[in-house]
Short mmCIF file of C-alpha atoms in Angstrom, two decimals:
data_model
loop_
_atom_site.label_atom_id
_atom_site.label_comp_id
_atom_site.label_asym_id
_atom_site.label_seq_id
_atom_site.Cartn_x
_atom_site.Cartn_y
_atom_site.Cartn_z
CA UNK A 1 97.63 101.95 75.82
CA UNK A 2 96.45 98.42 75.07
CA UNK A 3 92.67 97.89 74.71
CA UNK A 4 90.82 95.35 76.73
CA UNK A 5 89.94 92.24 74.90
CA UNK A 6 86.41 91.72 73.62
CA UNK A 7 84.30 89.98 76.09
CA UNK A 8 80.97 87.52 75.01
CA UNK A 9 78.36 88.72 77.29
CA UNK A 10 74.85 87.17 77.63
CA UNK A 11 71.49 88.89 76.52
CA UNK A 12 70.70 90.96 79.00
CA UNK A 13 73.60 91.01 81.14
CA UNK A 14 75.53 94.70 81.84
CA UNK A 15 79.08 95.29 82.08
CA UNK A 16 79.05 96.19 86.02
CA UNK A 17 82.99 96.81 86.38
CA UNK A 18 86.28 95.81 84.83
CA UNK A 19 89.54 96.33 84.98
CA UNK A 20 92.84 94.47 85.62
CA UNK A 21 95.97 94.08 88.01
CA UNK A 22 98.11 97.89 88.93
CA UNK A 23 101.32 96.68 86.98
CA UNK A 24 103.97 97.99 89.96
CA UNK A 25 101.94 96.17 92.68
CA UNK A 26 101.29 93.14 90.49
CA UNK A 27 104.92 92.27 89.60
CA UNK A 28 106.91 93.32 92.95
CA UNK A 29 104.07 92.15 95.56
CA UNK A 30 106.29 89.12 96.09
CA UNK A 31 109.80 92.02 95.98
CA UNK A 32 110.99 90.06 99.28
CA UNK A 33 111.32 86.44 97.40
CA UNK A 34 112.65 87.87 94.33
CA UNK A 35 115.31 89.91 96.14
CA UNK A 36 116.46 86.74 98.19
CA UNK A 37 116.40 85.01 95.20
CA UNK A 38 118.63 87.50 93.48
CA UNK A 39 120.94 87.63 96.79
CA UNK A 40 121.16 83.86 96.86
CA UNK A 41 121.83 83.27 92.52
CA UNK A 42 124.88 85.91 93.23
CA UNK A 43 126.27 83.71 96.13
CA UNK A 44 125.64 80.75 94.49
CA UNK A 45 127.49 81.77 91.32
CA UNK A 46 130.35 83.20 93.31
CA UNK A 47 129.98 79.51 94.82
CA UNK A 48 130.39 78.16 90.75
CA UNK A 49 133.28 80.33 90.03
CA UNK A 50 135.42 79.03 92.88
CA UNK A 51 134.42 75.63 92.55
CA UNK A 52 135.23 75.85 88.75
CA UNK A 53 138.56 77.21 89.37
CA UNK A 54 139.62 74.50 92.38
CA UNK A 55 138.14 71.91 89.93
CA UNK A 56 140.36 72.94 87.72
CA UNK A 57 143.48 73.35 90.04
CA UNK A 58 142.84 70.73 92.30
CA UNK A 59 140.98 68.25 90.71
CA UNK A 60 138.37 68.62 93.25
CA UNK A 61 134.81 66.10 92.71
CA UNK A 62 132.37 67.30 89.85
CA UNK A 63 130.12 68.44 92.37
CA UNK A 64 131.96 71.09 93.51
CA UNK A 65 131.17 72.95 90.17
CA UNK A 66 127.63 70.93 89.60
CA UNK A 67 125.88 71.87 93.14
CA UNK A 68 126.19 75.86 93.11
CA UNK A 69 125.53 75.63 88.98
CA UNK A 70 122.00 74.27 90.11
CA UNK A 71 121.57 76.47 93.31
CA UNK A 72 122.25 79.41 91.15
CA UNK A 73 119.52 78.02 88.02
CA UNK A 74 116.96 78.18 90.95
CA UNK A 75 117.52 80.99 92.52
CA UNK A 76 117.63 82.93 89.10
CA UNK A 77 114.10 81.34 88.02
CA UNK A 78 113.61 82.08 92.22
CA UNK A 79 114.64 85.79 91.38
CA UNK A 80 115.44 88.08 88.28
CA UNK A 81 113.09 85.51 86.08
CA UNK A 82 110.13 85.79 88.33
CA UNK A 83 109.90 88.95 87.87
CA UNK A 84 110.12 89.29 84.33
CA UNK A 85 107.66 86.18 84.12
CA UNK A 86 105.04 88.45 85.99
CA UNK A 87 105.53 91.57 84.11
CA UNK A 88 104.98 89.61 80.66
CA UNK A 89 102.31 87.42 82.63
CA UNK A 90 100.57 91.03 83.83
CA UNK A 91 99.83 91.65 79.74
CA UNK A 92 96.94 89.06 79.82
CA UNK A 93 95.52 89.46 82.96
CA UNK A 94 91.87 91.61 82.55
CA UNK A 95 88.75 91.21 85.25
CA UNK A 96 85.36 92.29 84.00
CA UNK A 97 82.16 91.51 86.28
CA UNK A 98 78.56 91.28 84.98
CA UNK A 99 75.19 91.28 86.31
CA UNK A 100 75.43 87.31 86.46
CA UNK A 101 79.02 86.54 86.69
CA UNK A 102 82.58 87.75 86.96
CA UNK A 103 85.27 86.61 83.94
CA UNK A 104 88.79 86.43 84.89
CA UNK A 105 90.69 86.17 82.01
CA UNK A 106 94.54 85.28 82.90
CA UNK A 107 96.64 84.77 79.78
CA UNK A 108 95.76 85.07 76.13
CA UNK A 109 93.49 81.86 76.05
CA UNK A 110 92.79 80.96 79.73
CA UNK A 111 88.89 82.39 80.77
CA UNK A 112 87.53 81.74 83.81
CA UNK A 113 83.84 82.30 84.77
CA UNK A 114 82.17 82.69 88.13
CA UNK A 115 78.36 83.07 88.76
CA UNK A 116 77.87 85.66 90.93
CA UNK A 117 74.68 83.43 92.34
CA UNK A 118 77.32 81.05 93.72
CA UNK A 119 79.28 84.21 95.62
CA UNK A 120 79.79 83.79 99.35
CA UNK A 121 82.33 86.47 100.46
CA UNK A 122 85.33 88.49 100.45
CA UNK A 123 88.29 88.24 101.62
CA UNK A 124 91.04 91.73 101.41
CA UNK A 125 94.55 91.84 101.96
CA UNK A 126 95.07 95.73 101.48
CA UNK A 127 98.62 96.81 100.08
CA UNK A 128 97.84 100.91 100.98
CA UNK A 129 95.10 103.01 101.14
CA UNK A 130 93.86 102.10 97.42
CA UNK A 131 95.08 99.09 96.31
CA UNK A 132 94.61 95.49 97.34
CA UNK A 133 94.02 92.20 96.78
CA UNK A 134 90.63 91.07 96.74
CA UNK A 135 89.81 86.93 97.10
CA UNK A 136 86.09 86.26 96.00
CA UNK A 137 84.78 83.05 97.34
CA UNK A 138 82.10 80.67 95.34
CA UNK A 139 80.38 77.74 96.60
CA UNK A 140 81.51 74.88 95.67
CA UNK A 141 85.13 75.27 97.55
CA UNK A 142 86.07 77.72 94.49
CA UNK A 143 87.96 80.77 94.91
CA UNK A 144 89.44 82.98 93.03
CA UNK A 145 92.04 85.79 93.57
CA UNK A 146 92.09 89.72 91.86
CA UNK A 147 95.24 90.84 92.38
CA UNK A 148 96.47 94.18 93.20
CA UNK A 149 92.86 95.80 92.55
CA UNK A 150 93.07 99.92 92.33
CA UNK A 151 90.01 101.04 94.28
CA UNK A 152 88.69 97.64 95.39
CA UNK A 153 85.92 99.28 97.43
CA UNK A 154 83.98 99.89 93.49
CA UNK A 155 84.32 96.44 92.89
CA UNK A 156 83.47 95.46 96.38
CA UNK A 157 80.32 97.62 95.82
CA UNK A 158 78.89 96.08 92.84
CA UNK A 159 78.93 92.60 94.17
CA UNK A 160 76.31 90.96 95.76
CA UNK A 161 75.26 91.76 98.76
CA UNK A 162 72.69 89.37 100.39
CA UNK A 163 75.94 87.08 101.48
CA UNK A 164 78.47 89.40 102.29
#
């Protein structure tokens, strides 16, 4: 199991809650996309292959071959790539919240900080009984979104509550 990074916390401030994404939920939340993605890269390479051989046969216009070549990059970066992109993405993603603020950090370098004095609400989009999607809205017209949260009713617990 990989150990959360270390976090710089401020003198006096407590480690309230932390925790990061549920891997499964996090990389197939967007499953419908990715599967018309995949459904559309096979048709469009099925597309290629034809077009290849009537280019060949026929001496049918480059674009025959060069227009389903492209459709099919997309929908493969659409598709099969977007998930792998979130699974690695997933192994930098950690959410810790303080007394005074919550720390998103979302790759190996990016850190975001909220202070929780700016919090104005909650928003949940609930995936099952125990998992959901929690966005956490700051003053200021910032926002930011925990994705696929186990138990989001212990981090919903621990934030303020004079605005909520």
């Amino acid at each position: 199991m990989k150990q959360l990074p270390e976090w710089s916390l401020g003198g006096g401030e407590v480690l309230l809650w932390q925790g990061r994404p549920a891997p499964r939920c996090y990389v197939f939340c967007h499953w419908f996309r990715s599967l018309l993605g995949c459904l559309l890269f096979l048709a469009a390479s099925f597309w290629a292959i034809l077009g290849w051989q009537l280019w060949q046969a026929e001496e049918l216009p480059c674009w025959a071959v060069l227009l389903p070549c492209g459709i099919a990059l997309a929908a493969f970066l659409a598709g099969p790539c977007a998930l792998i992109l979130r699974r690695w993405r997933w192994e930098g993603i950690f959410y810790l919240l303080t007394t005074r603020r919550l720390l998103v950090r979302s790759g190996r370098s990016r850190l975001l900080c909220f202070d929780l004095e700016q919090f104005e609400g909650v928003q949940k989009k609930a995936y099952g009984e125990n998992l959901a999607s929690l966005k956490l809205c700051f003053s200021q017209d910032r926002s930011v979104i925990l994705e696929c949260i186990e138990h989001p009713e212990l981090l919903i617990g621990k934030l303020p509550s004079k605005r909520l």
